mmCIF file of C-alpha atoms in Angstrom:
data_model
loop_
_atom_site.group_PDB
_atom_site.id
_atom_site.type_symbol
_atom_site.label_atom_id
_atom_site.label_comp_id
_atom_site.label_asym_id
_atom_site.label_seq_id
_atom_site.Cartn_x
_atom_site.Cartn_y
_atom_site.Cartn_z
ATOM 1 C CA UNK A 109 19.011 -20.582 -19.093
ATOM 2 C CA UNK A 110 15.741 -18.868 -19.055
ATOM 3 C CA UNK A 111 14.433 -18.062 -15.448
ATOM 4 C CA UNK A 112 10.317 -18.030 -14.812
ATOM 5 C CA UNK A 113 8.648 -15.015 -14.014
ATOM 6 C CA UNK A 114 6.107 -17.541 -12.409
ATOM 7 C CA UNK A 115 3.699 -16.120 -9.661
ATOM 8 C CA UNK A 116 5.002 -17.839 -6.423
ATOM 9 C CA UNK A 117 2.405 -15.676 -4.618
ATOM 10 C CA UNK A 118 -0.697 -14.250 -6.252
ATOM 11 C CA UNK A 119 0.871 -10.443 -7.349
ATOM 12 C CA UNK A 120 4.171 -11.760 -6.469
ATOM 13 C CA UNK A 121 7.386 -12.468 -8.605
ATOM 14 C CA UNK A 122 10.347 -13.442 -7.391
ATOM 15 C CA UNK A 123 10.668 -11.933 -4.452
ATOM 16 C CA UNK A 124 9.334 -8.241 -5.717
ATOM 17 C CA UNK A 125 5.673 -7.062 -4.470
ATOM 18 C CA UNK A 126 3.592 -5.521 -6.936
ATOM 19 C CA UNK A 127 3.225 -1.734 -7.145
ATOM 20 C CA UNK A 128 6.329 -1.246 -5.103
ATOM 21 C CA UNK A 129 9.769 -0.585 -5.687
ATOM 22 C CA UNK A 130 13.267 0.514 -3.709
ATOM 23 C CA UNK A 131 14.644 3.944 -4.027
ATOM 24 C CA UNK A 132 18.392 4.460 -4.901
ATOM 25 C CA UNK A 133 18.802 5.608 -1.325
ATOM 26 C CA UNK A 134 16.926 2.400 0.327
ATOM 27 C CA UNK A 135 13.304 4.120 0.839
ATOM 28 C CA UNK A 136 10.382 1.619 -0.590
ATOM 29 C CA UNK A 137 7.572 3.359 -2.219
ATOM 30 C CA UNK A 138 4.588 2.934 -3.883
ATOM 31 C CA UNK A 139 2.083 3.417 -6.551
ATOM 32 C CA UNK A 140 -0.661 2.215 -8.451
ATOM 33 C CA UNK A 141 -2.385 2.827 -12.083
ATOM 34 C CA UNK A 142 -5.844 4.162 -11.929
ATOM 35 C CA UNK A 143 -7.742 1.273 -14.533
ATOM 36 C CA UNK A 144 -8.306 2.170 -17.756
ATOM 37 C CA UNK A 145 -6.361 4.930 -17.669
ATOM 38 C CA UNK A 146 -2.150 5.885 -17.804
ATOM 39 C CA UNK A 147 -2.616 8.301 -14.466
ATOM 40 C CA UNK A 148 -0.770 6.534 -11.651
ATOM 41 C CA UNK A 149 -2.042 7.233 -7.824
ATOM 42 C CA UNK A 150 1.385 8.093 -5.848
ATOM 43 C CA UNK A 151 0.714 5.778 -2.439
ATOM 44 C CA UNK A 152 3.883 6.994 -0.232
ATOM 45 C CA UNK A 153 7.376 6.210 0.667
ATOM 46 C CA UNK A 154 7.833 3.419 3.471
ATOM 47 C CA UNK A 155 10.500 1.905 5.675
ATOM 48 C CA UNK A 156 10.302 -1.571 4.292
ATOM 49 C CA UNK A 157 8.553 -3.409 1.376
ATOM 50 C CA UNK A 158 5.828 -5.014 2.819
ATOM 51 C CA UNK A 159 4.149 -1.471 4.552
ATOM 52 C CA UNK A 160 4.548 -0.121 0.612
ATOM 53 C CA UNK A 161 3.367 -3.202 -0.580
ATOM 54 C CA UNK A 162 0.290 -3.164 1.663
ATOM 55 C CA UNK A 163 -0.526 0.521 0.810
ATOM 56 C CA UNK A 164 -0.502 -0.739 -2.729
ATOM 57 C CA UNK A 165 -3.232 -3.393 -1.699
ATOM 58 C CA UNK A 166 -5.766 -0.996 0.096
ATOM 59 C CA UNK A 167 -4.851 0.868 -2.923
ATOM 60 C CA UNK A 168 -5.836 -1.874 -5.695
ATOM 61 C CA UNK A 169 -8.950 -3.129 -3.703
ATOM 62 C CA UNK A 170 -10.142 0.495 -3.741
ATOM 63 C CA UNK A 171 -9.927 0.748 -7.211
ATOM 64 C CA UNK A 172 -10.908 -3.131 -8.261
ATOM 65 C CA UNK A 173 -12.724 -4.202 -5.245
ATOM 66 C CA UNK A 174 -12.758 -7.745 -3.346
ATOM 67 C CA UNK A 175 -11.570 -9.132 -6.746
ATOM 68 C CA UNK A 176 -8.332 -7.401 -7.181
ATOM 69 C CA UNK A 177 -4.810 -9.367 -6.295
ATOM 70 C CA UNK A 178 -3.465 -8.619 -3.854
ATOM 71 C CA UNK A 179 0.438 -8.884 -2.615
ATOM 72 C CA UNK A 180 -0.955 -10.733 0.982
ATOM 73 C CA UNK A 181 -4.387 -12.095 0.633
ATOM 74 C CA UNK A 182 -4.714 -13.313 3.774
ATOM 75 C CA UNK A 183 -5.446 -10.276 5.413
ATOM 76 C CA UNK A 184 -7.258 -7.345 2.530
ATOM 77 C CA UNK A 185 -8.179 -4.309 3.802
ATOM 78 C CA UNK A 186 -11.319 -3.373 5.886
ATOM 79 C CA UNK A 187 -12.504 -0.502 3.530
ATOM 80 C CA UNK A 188 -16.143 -0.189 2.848
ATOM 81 C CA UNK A 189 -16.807 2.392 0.421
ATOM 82 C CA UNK A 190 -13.942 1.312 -1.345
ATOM 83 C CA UNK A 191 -15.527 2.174 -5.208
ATOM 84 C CA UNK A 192 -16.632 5.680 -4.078
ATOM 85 C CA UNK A 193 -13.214 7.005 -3.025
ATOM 86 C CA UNK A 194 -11.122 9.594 -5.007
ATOM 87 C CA UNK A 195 -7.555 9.931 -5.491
ATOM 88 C CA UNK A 196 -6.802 11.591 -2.328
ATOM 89 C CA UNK A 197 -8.696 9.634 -0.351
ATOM 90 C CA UNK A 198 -7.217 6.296 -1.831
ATOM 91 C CA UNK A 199 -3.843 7.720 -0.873
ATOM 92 C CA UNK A 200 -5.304 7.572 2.834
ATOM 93 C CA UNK A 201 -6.499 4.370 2.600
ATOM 94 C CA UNK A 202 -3.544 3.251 1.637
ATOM 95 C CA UNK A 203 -1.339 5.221 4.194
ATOM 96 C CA UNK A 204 -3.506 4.160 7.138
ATOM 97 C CA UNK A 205 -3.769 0.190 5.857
ATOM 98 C CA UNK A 206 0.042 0.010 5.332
ATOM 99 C CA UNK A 207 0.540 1.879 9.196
ATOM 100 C CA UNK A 208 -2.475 0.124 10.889
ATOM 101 C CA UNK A 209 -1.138 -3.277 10.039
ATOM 102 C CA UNK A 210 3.012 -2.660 10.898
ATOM 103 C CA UNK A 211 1.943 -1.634 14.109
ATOM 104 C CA UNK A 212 -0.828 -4.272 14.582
ATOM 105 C CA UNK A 213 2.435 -6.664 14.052
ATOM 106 C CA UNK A 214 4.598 -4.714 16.192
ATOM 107 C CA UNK A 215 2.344 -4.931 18.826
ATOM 108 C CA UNK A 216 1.499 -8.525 18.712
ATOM 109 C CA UNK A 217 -2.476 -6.863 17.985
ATOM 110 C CA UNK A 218 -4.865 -8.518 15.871
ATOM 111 C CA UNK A 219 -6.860 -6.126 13.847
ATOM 112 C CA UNK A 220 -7.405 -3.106 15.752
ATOM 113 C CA UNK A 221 -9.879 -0.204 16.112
ATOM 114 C CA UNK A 222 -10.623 2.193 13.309
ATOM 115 C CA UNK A 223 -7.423 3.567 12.758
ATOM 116 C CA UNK A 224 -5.300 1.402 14.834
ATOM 117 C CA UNK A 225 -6.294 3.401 17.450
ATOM 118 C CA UNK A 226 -4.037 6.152 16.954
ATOM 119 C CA UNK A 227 -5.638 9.930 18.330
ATOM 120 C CA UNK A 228 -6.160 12.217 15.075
ATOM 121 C CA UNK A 229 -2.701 13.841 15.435
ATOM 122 C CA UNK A 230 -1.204 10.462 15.362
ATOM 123 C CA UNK A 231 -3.142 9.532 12.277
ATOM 124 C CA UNK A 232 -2.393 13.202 10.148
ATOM 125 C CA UNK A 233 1.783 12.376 11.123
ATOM 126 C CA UNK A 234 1.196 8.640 9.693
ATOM 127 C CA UNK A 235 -0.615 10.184 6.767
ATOM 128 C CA UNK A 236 1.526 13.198 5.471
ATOM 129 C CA UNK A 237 4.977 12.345 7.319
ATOM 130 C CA UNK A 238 5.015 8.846 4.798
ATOM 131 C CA UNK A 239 4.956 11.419 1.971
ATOM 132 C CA UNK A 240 7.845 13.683 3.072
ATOM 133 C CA UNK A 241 10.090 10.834 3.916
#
């Protein structure tokens, strides 16, 4: 019996997210391919799938733009100068998107201000404490 690799989700196959995978020791992380090019863009290790598999879509829109297919359409990222970023700065994109929307959740929050509102210390322990996780 063969089984269907079949999109049931646009970017999503049976049950996996796109750009993200689980860690022998249960950590999700990650990571995109920069187009046209065999360089990947390391996006972070998360606590569950779906914050590593929205890091991976603020990722992909930065680098593809409003086009790009994403793991949950329903809600892309809110980045403007998405085709102008570098590297780095996709990585914080990607950190702050996959953050700003768990906690949005969490909170029962719609949306939210420009970083989810956290203060700047906040935002640098979000940022560099998913990468040392």
């Amino acid at each position: 019996m063969v089984k269907s690799t079949s999109t049931t989700r646009r970017g999503r196959r049976n049950g996996i997210y796109k750009g993200v995978r689980m860690r022998k020791w249960g950590r999700w992380v990650a990571e995109v391919r920069q187009p046209k090019s065999r360089h990947r863009i390391w996006l972070g290790s998360y606590s569950t799938a779906e914050e590593a598999a929205r890091a991976y879509d603020a990722a992909v829109f930065c680098l593809r733009g409003p086009s790009a297919l994403l793991n949950f359409p329903e809600s892309p990222p809110e980045i403007s100068s998405a085709g102008e970023l570098s590297p780095s700065q996709i990585q914080e994109a990607a950190v702050r998107h996959a953050h700003k929307v768990g906690v949005a959740q969490k909170s029962g929050i719609e949306g939210g201000g420009s970083i989810a509102g956290f203060t700047v210390e906040e935002d640098r322990n979000l940022l560099y404490g998913a990468y040392y996780q």
